[in-house]
Coordinates of C-alpha atoms and ligand atoms in Angstrom, one line a residue:
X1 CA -46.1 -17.4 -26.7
X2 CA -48.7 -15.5 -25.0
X3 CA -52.0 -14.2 -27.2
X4 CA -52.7 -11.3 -28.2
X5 CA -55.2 -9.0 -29.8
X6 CA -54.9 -6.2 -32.2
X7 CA -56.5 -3.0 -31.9
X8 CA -56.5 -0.5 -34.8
X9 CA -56.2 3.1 -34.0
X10 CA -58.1 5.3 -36.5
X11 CA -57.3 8.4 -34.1
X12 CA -60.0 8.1 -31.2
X13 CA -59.7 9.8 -28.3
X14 CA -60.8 6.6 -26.6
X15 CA -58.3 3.9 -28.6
X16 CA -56.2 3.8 -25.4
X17 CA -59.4 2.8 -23.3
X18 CA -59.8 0.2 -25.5
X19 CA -56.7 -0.9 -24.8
X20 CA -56.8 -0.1 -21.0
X21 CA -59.9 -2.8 -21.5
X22 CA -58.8 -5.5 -22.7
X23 CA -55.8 -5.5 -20.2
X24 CA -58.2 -5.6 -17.8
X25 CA -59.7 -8.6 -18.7
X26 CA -55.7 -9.8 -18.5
X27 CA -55.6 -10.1 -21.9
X28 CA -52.3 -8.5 -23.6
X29 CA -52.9 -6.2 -26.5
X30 CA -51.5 -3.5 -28.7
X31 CA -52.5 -0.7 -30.1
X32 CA -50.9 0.0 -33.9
X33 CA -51.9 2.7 -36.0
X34 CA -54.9 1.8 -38.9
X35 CA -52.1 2.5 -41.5
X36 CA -49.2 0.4 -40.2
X37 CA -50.8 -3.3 -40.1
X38 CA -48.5 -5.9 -38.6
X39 CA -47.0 -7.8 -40.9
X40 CA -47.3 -10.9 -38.6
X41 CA -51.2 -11.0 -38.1
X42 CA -50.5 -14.6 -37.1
X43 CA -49.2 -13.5 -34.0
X44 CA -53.0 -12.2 -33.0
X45 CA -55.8 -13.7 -31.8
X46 CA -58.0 -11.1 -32.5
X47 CA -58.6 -7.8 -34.1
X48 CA -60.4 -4.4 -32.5
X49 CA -61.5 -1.3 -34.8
X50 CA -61.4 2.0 -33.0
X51 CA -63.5 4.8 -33.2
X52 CA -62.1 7.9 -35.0
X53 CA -62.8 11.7 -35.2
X54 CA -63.5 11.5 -39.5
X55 CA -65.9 10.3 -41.3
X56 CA -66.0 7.5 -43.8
X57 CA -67.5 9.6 -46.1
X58 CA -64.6 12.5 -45.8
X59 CA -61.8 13.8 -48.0
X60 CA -58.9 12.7 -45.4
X61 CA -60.3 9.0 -45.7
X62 CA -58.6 6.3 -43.2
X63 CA -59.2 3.4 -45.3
X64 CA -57.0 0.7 -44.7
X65 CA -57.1 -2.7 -46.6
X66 CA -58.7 -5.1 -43.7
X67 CA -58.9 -8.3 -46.5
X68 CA -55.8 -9.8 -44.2
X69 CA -58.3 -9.6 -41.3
X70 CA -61.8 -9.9 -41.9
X71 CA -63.8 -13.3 -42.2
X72 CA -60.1 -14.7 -41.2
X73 CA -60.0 -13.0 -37.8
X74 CA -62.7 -12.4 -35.2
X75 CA -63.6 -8.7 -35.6
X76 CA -65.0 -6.2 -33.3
X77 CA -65.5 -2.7 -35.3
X78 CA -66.4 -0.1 -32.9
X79 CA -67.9 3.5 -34.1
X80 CA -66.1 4.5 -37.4
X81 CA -64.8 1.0 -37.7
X82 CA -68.5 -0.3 -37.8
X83 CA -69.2 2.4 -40.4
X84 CA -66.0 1.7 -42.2
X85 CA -67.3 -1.9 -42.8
X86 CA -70.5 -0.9 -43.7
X87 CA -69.3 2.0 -45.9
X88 CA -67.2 -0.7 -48.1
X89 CA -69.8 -3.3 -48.2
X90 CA -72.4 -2.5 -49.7
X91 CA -74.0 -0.5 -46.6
X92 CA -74.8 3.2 -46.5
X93 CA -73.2 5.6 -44.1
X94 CA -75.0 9.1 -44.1
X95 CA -74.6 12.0 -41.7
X96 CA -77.4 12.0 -39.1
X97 CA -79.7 15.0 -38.5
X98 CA -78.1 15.2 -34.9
X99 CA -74.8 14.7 -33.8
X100 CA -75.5 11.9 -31.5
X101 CA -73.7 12.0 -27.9
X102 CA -74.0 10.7 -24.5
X103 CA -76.2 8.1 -23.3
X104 CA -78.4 5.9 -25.4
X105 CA -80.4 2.2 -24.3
X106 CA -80.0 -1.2 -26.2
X107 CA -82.7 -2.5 -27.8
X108 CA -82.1 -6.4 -29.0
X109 CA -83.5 -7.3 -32.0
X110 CA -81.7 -10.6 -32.6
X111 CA -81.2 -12.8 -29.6
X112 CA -76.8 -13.3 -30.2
X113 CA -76.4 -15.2 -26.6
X114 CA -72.4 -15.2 -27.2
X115 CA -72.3 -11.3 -27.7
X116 CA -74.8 -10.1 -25.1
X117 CA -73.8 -12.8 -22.6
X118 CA -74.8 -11.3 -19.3
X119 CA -76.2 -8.0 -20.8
X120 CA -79.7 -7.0 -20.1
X121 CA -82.5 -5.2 -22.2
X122 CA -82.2 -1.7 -22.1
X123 CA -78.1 -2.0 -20.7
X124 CA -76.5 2.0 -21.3
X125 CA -74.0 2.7 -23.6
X126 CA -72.4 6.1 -24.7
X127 CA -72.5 7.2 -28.4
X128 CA -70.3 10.1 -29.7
X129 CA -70.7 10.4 -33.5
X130 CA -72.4 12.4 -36.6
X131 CA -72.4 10.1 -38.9
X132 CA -75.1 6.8 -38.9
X133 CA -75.4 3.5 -40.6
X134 CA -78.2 3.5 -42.8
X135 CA -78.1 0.6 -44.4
X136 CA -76.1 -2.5 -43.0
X137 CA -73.0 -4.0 -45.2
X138 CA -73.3 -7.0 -46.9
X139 CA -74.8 -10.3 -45.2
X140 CA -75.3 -7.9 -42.0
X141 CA -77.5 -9.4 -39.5
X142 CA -78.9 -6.5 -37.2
X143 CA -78.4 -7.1 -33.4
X144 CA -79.4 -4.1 -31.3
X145 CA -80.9 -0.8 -31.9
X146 CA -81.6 2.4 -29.5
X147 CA -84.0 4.9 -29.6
X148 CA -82.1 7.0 -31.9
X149 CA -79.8 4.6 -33.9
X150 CA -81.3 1.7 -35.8
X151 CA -78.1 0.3 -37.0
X152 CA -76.5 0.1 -33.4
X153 CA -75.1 -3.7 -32.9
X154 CA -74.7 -6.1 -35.9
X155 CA -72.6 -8.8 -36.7
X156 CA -72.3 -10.0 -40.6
X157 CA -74.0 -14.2 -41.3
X158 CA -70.8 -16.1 -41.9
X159 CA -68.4 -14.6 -39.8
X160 CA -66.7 -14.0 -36.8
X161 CA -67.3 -9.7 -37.5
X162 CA -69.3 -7.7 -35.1
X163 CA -70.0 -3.6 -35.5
X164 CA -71.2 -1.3 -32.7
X165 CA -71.8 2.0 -33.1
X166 CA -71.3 2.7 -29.5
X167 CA -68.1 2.7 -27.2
X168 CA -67.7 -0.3 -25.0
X169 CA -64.3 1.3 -23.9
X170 CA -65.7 4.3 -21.8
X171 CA -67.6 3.6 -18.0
X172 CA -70.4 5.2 -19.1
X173 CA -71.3 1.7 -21.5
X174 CA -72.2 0.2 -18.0
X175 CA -71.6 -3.3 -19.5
X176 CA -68.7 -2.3 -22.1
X177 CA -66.0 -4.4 -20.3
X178 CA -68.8 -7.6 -20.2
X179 CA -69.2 -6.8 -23.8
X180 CA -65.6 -6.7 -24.7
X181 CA -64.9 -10.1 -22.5
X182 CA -67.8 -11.5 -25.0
X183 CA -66.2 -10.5 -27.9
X184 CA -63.2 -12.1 -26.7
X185 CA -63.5 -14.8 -24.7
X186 CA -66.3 -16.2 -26.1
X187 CA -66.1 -15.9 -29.2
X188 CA -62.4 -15.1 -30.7
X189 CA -61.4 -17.7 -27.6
X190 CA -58.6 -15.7 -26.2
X191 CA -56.8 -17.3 -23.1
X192 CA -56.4 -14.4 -20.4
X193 CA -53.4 -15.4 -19.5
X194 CA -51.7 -11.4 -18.8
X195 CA -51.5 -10.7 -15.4
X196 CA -48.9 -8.9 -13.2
X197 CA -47.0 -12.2 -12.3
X198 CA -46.9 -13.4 -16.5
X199 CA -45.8 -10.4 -16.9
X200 CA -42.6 -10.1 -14.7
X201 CA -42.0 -13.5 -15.7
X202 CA -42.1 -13.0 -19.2
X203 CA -40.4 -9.4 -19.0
X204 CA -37.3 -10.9 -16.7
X205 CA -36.5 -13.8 -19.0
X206 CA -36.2 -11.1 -21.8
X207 CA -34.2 -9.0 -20.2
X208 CA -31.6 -12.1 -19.5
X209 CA -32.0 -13.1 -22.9
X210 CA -31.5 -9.9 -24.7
X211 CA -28.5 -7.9 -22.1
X212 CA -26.9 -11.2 -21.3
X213 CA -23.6 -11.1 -18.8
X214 CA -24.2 -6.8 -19.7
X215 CA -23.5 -3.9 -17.4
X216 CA -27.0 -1.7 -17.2
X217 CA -27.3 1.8 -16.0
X218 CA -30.5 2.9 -14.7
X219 CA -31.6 6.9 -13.5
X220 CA -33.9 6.5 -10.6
X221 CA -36.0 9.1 -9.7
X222 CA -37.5 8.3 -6.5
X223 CA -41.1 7.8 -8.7
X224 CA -43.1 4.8 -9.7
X225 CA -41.8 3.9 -13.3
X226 CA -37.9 4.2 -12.6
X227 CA -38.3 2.2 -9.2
X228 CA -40.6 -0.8 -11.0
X229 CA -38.0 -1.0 -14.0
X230 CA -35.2 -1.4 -11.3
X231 CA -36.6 -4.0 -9.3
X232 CA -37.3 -6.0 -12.9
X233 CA -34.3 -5.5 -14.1
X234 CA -32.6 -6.2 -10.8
X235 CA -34.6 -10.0 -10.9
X236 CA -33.2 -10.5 -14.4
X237 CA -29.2 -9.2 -13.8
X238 CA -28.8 -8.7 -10.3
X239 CA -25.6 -6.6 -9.4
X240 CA -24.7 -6.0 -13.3
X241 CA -27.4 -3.0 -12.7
X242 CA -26.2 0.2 -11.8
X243 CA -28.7 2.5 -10.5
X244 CA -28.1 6.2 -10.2
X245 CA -29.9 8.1 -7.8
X246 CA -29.2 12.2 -8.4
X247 CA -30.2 14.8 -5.9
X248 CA -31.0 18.1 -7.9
X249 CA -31.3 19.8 -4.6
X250 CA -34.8 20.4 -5.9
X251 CA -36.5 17.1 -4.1
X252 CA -38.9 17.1 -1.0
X253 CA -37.9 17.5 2.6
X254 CA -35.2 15.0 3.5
X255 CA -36.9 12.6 0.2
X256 CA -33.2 12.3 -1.0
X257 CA -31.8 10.1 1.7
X258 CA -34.8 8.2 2.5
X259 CA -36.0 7.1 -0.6
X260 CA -32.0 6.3 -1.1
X261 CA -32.5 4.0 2.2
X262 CA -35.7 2.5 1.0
X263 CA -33.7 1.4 -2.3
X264 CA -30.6 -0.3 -0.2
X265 CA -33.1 -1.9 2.1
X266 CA -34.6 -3.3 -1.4
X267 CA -30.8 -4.9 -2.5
X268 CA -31.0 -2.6 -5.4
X269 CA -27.1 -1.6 -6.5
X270 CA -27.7 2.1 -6.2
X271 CA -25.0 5.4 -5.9
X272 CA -26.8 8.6 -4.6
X273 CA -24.8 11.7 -6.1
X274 CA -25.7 14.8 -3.9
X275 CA -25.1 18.0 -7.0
X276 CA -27.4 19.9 -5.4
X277 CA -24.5 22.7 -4.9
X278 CA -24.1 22.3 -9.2
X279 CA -27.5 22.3 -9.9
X280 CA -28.3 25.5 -8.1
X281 CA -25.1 27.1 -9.4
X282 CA -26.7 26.5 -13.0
X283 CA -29.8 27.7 -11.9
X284 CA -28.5 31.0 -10.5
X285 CA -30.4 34.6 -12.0
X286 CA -33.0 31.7 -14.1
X287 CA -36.6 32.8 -13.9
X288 CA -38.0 31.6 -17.2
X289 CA -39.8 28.3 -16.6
X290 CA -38.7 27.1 -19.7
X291 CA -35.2 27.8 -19.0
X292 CA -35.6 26.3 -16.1
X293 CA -36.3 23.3 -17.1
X294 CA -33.6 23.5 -20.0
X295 CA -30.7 24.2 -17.0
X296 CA -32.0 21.3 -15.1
X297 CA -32.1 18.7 -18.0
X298 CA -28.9 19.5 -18.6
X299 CA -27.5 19.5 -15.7
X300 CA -28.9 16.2 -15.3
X301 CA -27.4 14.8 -18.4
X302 CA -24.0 16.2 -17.6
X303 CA -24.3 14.5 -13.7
X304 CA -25.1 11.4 -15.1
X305 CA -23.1 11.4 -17.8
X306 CA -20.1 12.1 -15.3
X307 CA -21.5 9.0 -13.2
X308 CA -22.0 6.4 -16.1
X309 CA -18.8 7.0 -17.1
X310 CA -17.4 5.7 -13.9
X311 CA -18.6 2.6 -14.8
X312 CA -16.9 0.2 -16.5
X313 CA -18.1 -1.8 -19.6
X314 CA -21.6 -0.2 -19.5
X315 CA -23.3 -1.2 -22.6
X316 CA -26.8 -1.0 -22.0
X317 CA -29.2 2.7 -20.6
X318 CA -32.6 1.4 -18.7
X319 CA -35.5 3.8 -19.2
X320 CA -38.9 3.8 -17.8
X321 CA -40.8 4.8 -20.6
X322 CA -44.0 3.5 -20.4
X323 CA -46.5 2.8 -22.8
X324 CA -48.8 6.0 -23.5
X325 CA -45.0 7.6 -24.5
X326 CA -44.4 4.8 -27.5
X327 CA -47.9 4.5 -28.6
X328 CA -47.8 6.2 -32.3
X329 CA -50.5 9.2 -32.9
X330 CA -52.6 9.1 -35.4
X331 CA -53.1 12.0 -37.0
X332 CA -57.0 13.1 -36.9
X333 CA -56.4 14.9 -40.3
X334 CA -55.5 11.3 -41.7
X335 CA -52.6 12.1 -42.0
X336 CA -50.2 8.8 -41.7
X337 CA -48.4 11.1 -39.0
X338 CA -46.3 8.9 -36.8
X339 CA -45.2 10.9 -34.0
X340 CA -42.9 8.9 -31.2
X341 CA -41.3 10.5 -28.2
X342 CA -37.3 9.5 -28.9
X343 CA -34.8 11.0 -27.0
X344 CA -32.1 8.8 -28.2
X345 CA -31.9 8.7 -31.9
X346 CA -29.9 11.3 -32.9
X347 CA -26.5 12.4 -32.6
X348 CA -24.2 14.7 -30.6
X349 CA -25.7 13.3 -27.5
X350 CA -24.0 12.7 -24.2
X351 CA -22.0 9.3 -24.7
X352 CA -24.8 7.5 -22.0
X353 CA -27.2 7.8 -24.6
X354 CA -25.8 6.4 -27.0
X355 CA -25.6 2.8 -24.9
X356 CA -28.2 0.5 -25.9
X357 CA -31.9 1.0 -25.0
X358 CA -34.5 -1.6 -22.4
X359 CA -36.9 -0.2 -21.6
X360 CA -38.8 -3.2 -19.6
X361 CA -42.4 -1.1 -19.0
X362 CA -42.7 0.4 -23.0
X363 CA -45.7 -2.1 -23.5
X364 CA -47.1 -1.3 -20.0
X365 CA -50.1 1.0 -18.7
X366 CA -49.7 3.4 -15.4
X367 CA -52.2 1.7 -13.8
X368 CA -49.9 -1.6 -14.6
X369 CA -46.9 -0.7 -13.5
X370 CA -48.4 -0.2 -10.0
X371 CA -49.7 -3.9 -10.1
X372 CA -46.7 -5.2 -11.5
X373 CA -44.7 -3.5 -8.9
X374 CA -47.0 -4.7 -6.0
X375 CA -46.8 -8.6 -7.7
X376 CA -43.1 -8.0 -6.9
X377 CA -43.5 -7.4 -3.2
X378 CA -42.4 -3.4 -3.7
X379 CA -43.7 -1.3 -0.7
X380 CA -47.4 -0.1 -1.1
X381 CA -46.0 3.4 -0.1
X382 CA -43.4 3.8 -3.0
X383 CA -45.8 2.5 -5.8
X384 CA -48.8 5.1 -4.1
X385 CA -46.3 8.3 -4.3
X386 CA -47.9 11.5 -6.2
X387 CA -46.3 12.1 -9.4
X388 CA -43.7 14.5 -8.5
X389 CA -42.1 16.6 -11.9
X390 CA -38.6 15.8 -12.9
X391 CA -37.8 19.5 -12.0
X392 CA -38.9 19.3 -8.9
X393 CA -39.4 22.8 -6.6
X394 CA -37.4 24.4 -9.7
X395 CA -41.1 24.5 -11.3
X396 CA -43.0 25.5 -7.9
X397 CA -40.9 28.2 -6.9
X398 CA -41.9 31.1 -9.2
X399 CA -39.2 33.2 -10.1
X400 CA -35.7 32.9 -9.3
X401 CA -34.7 30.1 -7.1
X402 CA -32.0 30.0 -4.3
X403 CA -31.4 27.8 -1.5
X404 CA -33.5 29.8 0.7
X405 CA -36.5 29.5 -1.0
X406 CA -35.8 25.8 -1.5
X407 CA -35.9 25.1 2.5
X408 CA -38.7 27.2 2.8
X409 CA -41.1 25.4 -0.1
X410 CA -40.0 22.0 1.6
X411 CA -41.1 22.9 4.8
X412 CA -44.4 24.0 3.9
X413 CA -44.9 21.0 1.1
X414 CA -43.8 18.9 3.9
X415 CA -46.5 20.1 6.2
X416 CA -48.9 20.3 3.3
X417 CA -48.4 16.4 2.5
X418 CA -47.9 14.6 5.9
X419 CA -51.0 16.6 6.8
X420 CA -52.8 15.1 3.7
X421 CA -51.2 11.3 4.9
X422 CA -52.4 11.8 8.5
X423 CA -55.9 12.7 7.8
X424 CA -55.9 9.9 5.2
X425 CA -56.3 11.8 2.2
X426 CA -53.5 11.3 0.4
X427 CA -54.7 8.4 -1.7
X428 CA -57.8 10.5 -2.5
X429 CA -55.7 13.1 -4.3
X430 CA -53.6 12.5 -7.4
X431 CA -51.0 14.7 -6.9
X432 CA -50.7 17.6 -4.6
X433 CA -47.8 20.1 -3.9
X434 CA -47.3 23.5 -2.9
X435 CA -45.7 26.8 -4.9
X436 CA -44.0 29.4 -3.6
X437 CA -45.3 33.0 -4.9
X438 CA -42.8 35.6 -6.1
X439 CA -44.8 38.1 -4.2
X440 CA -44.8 39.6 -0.5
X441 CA -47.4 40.5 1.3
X442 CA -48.5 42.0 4.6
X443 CA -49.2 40.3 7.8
X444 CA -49.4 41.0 11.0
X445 CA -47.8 38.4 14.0
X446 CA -48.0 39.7 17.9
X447 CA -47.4 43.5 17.6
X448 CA -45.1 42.9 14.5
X449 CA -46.0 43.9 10.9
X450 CA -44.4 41.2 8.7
X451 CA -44.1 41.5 5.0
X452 CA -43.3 38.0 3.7
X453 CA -44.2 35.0 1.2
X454 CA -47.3 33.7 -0.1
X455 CA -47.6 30.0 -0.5
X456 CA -50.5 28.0 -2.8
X457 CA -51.6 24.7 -1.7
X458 CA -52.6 22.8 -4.7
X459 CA -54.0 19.2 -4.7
X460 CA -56.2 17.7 -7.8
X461 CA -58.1 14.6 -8.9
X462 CA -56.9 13.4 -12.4
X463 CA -56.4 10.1 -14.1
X464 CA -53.6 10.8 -16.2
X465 CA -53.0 14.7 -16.0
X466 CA -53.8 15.7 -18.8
X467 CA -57.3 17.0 -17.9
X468 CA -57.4 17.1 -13.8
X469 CA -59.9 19.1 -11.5
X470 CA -59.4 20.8 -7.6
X471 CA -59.9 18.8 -4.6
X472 CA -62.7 20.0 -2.5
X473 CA -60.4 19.4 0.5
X474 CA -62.2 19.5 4.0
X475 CA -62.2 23.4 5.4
X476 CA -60.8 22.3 8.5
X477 CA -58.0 20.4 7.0
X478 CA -57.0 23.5 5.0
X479 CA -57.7 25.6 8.5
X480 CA -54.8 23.2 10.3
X481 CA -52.5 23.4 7.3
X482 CA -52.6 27.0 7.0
X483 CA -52.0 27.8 10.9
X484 CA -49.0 24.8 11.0
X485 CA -47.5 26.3 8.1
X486 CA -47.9 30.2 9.2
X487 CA -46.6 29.4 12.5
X488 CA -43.8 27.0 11.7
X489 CA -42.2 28.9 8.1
X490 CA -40.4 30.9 8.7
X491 CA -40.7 33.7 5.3
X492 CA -44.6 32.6 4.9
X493 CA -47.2 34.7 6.6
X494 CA -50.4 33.8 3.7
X495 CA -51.8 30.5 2.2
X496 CA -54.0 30.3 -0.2
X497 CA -55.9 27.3 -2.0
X498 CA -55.6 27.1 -6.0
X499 CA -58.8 26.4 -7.0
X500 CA -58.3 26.2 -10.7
X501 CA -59.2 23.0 -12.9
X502 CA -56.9 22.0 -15.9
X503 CA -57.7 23.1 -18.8
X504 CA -57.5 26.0 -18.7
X505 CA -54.8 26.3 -15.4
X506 CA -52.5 23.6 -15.6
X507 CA -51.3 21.6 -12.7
X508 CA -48.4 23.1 -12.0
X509 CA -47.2 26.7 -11.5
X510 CA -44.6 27.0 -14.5
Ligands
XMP601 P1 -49.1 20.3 -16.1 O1 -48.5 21.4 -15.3 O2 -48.7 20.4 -17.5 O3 -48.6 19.0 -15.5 O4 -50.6 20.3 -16.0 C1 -49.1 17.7 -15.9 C2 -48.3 16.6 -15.2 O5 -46.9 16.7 -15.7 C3 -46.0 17.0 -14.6 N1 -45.0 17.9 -15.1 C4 -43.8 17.6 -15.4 N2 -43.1 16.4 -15.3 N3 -41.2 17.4 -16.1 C5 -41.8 16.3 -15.6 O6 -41.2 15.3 -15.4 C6 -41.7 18.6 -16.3 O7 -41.1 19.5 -16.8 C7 -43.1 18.7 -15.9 N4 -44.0 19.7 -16.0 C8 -45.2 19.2 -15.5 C9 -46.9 17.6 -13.5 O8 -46.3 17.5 -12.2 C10 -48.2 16.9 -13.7 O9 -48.1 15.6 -13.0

């Protein structure tokens, strides 16, 4: 069995960088809430505290019982984990006069060769808390100190229990990652044994075991996560997977039958169902976004349904949930609030829900399902796409939409993104896309006074969208794109550039 290490979640905003981490260092891990301790600690090699956004000292107190774990497992306590040790110890834990963020220098006080192993004097790290350890826990040996936090590094005599009060996990603790391999390579003596290749490996012999001789049916979507489940599940059952490929008439220029080509020239077992004509139908008169999205799911749900049902036997629904969807949130009010996205546990669902769940990428990162899909030889192209919304245009075409609009937002997206792929920019952007406007305006073209659409061009940086900034796109790119899509759209006569960073704008339109 492969290792593993724990890490704790007391509610950080960074616990998934942790986690992010570790895996770097191809070293599997999992995050589980502070108040939901595996019962089977033997299965980990090691154990991580995370940082949190209470204090110790607080009313809504997050104060598991660690006696399972500590002095019997190597132990890394990070922030409010160091302070939770200290605060139950015998140490003191006060507020600090300043709220201490940002960047801060190591001092070492004690030599600890293992733990700073190829860490220098002075190394950054980033601090973000308002509380401080005053006095060290029980049998605490100080390690490191900066010029505002005494208490900074310190491990306790005896055992294998380290406490930092800054966070290894973010890039701005430029030897974070070195400090974390310390930790545990060096001294909990975990094998880093996860890489792309363990994984499919691991991940295909579990599919066999656990779906056997079984039918599968798999959505694909034309993205990352759908395409990298297929090809896994595809190694592990061959032609008992079913993949179902739905245009919603809401896709890029000509992306339905090429990425349906791209599949069949991959062996995959897929069906393309064109209800583009349905899906507009149900979309007729809609201009609410919401709504939008509501007549589109459901559509959806009632096309696939339709299509599972054609095949015989099905017992099992592949998903491509990934892991940021099944990680459980801890509440920052300490709360034991245990929120997981489920779409499948209740009733009165469509009967293709109620088959039997894999999901063969729930324990997986983004960034691992692109390495996992390039391990298995899938094209570079696929596993670069944009993230493209399951809605499609439906969200980018504000207003009402008809098929009119449709062909005239894949034109100009097409131009927009082969223009980004020619001047090799693409890969510098993480998603880009363009909305058509619900407004006319006037223009003039030859002699002729026109009175047509506006189109935005939008294209951002981001890592996982959920904060994401503007590209500052070359002028004479955005020159080229606006003349090519002025002269060759027909309905467009004005582009303009959305230069709006998330929060507050989101990413897209609706
Ligand atoms: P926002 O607009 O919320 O988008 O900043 C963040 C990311 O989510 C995508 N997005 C969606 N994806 N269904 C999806 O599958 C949706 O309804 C949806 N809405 C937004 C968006 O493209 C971006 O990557």
């Amino acid at each position: 069995m492969q290792q593993s290490v724990l890490i704790l979640d007391f509610g950080s905003q960074y616990t998934q960088l942790i986690a992010r981490r570790v895996r770097e260092l191809n070293i599997y891990c999992e995050i589980h809430p502070y108040n939901k301790i595996p019962s089977k600690l033997a299965n980990f090699k090691a154990v991580i505290l995370s940082g949190s956004p209470n204090s110790v000292r607080g009313e809504n107190v997050l104060h598991p019982d660690l006696s399972e774990i500590r002095g019997k497992k190597p132990l890394l306590a990070v922030c409010y984990g160091a302070q939770y040790l200290a605060h139950f110890s015998e140490g003191k834990v006060a507020e600090s006069n300043t709220r201490e963020y940002g960047r801060a220098n190591l001092s070492f006080i004690k030599n600890n060769e293992a733990f700073f192993k190829n860490i220098s004097e002075g190394s950054q790290v980033w601090m973000s808390h308002s509380d401080t350890i005053k006095k060290l826990p029980e049998n605490g040996v100080l390690l490191a100190s900066t010029n505002d936090v005494e208490n900074a590094a310190y491990k306790i005599k005896g055992e294998n229990t380290y406490g930092i009060q800054f966070h290894p996990e973010v890039y701005h603790s430029k030897d974070g990652k070195q400090l974390l391999e310390n930790f545990l390579v060096d001294i909990a003596d975990v094998a880093q044994e996860w890489t792309p290749d363990s994984f499919v490996d691991s991940t295909v012999n579990a599919i066999k075991e656990k779906v056997g001789n079984d039918k599968v049916v798999l959505g694909l979507s034309g993205g990352v996560d759908s395409t990298v489940a297929a090809v896994l599940l595809h190694k592990a059952i061959g032609e008992n997977l079913y993949c179902i490929f739905v245009n919603n008439g809401l896709l890029r220029k000509n992306e339905f039958e090429s990425v349906l080509n791209q599949y069949e020239g991959m062996g995959l077992n897929v069906k393309g169902v064109d209800a583009s004509e349905r899906f507009l139908k149900k979309l007729e008169g809609i201009t609410d976004p919401e709504g939008k999205r509501k007549a589109i799911g459901n559509t959806f749900i009632d096309v696939f349904d339709d299509e599972a049902h054609q095949i015989k036997d099905v017992k099992w629904l592949a998903q491509g949930t990934i892991y940021p969807d099944v990680i459980e949130s801890v509440s920052v009010n300490g709360g034991p609030s245990a929120t997981i996205k489920s779409h499948h546990n209740v009733g009165g669902l469509p009967d293709f829900m109620k088959l039997k769940i894999v999901e063969p990428l729930r324990m997986i990162f983004k960034d691992e399902v692109r390495r996992v899909g390039a391990s298995m030889g899938i094209d570079k192209e696929l596993l670069g796409r944009h993230p493209f919304p399951g809605p499609g245009l439906g969200i980018r075409i504000l207003g009402d939409i008809t098929s009119e609009k449709v062909r005239i937002l894949q034109d100009v997206d097409a131009i927009f993104i082969n223009g980004l792929k020619e001047d090799g920019l693409y890969d510098k952007v993480w998603q880009a896309g363009a909305m058509l406007l619900p407004v006319n305006s006037v223009g003039v073209m030859g002699d002729e006074r026109t009175y047509e659409k506006v189109v935005a061009l939008r294209a951002v940086e981001s890592t996982d969208g959920m904060t994401a900034d503007w590209v500052d796109l070359p002028y004479t790119f955005l020159q080229k794109t606006s003349n090519k899509i002025i002269n060759q759209v027909k309905g467009v006569n004005r582009v303009v550039y959305d230069i709006s960073s998330k929060p507050p704008a989101t990413i897209e339109w609706e």
